[in-house]
Short mmCIF file of C-alpha atoms in Angstrom, two decimals:
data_model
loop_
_atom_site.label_atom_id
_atom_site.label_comp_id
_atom_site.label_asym_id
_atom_site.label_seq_id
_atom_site.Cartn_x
_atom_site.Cartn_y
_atom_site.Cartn_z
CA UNK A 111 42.84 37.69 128.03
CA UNK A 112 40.21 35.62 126.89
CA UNK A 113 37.26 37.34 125.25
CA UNK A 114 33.52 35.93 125.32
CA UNK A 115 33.03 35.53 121.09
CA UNK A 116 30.99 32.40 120.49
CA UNK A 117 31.54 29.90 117.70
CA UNK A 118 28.00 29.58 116.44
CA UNK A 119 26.92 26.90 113.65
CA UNK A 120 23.83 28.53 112.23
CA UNK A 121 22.36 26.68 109.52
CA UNK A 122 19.14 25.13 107.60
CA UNK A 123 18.55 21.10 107.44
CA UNK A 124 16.12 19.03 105.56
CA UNK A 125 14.05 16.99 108.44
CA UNK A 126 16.30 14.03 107.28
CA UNK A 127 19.24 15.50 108.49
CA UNK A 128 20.37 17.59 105.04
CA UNK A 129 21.93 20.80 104.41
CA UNK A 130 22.33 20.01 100.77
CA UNK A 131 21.50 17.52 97.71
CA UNK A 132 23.47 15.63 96.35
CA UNK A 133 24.14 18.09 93.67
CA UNK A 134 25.07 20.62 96.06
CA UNK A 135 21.32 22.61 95.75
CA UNK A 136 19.54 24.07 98.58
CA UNK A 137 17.02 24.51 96.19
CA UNK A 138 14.29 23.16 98.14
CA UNK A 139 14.85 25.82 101.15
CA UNK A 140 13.27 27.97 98.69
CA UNK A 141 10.17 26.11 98.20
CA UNK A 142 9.63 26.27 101.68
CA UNK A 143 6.87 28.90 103.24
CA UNK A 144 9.11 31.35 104.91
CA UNK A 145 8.30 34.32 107.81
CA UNK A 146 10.43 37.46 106.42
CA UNK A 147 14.25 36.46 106.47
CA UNK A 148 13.10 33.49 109.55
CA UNK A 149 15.53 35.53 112.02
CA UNK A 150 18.61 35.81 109.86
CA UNK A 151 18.97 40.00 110.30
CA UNK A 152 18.85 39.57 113.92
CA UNK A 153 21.64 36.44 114.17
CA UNK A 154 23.29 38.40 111.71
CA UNK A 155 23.95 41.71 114.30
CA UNK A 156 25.32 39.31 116.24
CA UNK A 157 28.44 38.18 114.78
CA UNK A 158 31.68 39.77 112.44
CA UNK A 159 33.59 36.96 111.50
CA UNK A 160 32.49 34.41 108.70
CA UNK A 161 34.30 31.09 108.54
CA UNK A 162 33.95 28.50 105.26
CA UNK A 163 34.99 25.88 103.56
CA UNK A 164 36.46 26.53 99.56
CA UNK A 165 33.70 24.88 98.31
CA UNK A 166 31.17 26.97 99.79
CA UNK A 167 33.01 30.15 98.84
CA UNK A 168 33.06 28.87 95.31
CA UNK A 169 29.52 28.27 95.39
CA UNK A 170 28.79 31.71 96.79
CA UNK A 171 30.82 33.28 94.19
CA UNK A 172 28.88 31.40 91.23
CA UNK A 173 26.09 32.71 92.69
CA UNK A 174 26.67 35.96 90.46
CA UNK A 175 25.27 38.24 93.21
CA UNK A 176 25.72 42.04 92.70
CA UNK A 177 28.52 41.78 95.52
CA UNK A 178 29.83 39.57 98.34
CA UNK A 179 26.93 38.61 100.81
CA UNK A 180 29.63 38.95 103.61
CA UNK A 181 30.81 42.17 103.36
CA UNK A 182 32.06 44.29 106.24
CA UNK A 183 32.62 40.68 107.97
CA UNK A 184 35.62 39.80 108.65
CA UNK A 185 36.04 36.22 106.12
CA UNK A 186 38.01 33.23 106.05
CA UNK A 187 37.83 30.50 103.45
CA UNK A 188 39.41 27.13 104.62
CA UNK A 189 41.16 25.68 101.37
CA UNK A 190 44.08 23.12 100.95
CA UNK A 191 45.09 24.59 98.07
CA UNK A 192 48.62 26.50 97.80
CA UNK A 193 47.44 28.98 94.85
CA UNK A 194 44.42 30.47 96.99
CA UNK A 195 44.94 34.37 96.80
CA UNK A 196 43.40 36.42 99.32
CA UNK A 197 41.00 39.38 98.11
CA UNK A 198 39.42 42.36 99.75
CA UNK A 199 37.05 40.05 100.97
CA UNK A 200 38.01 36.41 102.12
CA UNK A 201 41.53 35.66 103.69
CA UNK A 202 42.47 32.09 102.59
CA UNK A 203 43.51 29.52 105.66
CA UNK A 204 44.98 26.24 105.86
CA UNK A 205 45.87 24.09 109.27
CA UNK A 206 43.32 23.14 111.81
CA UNK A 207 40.40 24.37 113.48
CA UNK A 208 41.06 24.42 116.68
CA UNK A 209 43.78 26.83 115.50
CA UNK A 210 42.03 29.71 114.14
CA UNK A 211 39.46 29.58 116.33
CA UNK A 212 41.93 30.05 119.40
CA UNK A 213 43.75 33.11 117.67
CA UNK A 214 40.02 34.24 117.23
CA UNK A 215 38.91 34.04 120.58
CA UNK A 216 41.70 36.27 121.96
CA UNK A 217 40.64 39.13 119.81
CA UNK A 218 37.64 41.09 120.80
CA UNK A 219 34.90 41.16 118.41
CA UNK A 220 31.57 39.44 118.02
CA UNK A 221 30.75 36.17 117.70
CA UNK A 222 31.80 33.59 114.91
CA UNK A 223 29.52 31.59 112.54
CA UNK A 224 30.62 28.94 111.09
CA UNK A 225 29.10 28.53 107.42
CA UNK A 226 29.98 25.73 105.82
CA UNK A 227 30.07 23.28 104.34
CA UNK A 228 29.76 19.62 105.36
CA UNK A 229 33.65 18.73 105.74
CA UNK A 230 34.21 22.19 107.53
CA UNK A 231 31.10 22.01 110.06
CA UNK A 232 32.40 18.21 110.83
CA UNK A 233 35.83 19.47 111.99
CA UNK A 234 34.39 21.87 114.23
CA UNK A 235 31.93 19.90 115.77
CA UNK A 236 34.33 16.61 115.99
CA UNK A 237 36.84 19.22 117.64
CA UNK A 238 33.57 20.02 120.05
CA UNK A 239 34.94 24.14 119.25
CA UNK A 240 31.39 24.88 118.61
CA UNK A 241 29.49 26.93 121.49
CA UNK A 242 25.93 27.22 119.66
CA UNK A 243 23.95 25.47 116.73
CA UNK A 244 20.94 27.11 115.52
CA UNK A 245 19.49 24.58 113.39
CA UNK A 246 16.59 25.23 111.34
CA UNK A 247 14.60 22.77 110.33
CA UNK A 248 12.52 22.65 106.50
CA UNK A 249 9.57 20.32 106.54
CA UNK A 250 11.25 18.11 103.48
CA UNK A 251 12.86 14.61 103.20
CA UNK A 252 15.43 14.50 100.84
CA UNK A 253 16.46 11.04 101.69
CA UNK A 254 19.78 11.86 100.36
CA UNK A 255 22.35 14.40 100.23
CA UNK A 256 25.04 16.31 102.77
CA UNK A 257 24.56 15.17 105.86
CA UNK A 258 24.76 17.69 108.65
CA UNK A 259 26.57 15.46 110.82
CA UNK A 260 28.78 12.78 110.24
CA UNK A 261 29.98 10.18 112.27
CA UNK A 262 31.20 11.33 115.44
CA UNK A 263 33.78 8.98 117.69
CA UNK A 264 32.46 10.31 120.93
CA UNK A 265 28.81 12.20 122.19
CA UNK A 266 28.54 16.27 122.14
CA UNK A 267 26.05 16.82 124.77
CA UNK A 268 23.80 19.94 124.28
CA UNK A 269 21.22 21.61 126.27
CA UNK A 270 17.92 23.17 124.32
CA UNK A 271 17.92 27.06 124.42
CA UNK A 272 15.19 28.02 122.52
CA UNK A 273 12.31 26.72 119.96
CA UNK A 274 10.97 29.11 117.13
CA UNK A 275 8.37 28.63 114.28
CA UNK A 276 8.91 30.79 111.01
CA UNK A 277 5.96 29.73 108.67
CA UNK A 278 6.98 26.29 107.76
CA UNK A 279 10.12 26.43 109.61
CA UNK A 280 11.35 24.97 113.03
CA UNK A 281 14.16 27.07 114.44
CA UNK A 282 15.95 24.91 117.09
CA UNK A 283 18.83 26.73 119.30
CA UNK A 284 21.29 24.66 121.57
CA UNK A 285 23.85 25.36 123.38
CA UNK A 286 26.98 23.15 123.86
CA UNK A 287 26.87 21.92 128.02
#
């Protein structure tokens, strides 16, 4: 029985293409005039499952955040190492995307978003397993960084769902054709 949960890349670019510096800082998504939380309660309802790379757990965890922004979510954490110990809230992965996903998608539940980071977001999209991006869009050049999208070997073709403006931010929302 296959169930209807979307894979759903939501995420926030520099107008260069960025999700990150160099240094791994989204810094400059802060400097940005915002509108509330630009839409992220109400995308937020919509899914249960988390999906990320080790890297961007680590970086969530160094955050030193009174607890674990994805709790109640279900949480996996891509990592290639053997020594990754699950916790109450991430369940360490390994193997490929495609796999996971498929397991997911015969469960009920809500949809999936896909986190991060770059290397992750690249398998998913090079494996075309993602249904939705919702890309938003700071007003800032970087000129350097994470790219959102690497080099691809053949075209994902997309149709435009949806345009929204949050203060300085351009909310663009595709879905995959």
């Amino acid at each position: 029985m296959k169930h209807n949960r979307k894979v759903i890349v939501y995420i926030a670019t520099s107008l260069d293409g960025y999700i990150a510096t160099k240094e791994e800082s989204g810094h400059w998504l802060d400097e940005t005039e915002a509108e509330g939380d630009n839409g992220f309660a109400a995308f937020y309802e919509t899914i249960d499952t988390v999906i990320m790379g080790k890297n961007t757990y680590d970086w969530v965890v160094n955050q030193e955040l009174e607890e674990f922004p994805y709790k109640g979510m279900t949480c996996y954490v891509y990592t290639s190492s053997d020594t990754a110990v699950n916790n109450e809230d991430v369940t360490f992965v390994q193997g490929e995307v495609s796999e996971l996903i498929q397991q997911l998608q015969r469960e009920p539940g809500k949809n999936i978003w896909i986190v991060g980071g770059g290397e992750l977001l690249h398998h998913y999209i090079k494996e075309n397993l993602v249904d939705e991006y919702i890309i938003t869009i700071a007003p800032i050049i970087l000129g350097s960084g994470i790219p959102l999208f690497k080099e691809l070997q053949s075209n994902i073709h997309l149709q435009l769902e949806q345009v929204k403006k949050y203060a300085q931010f351009a909310e663009l929302h595709f879905l995959k054709k």
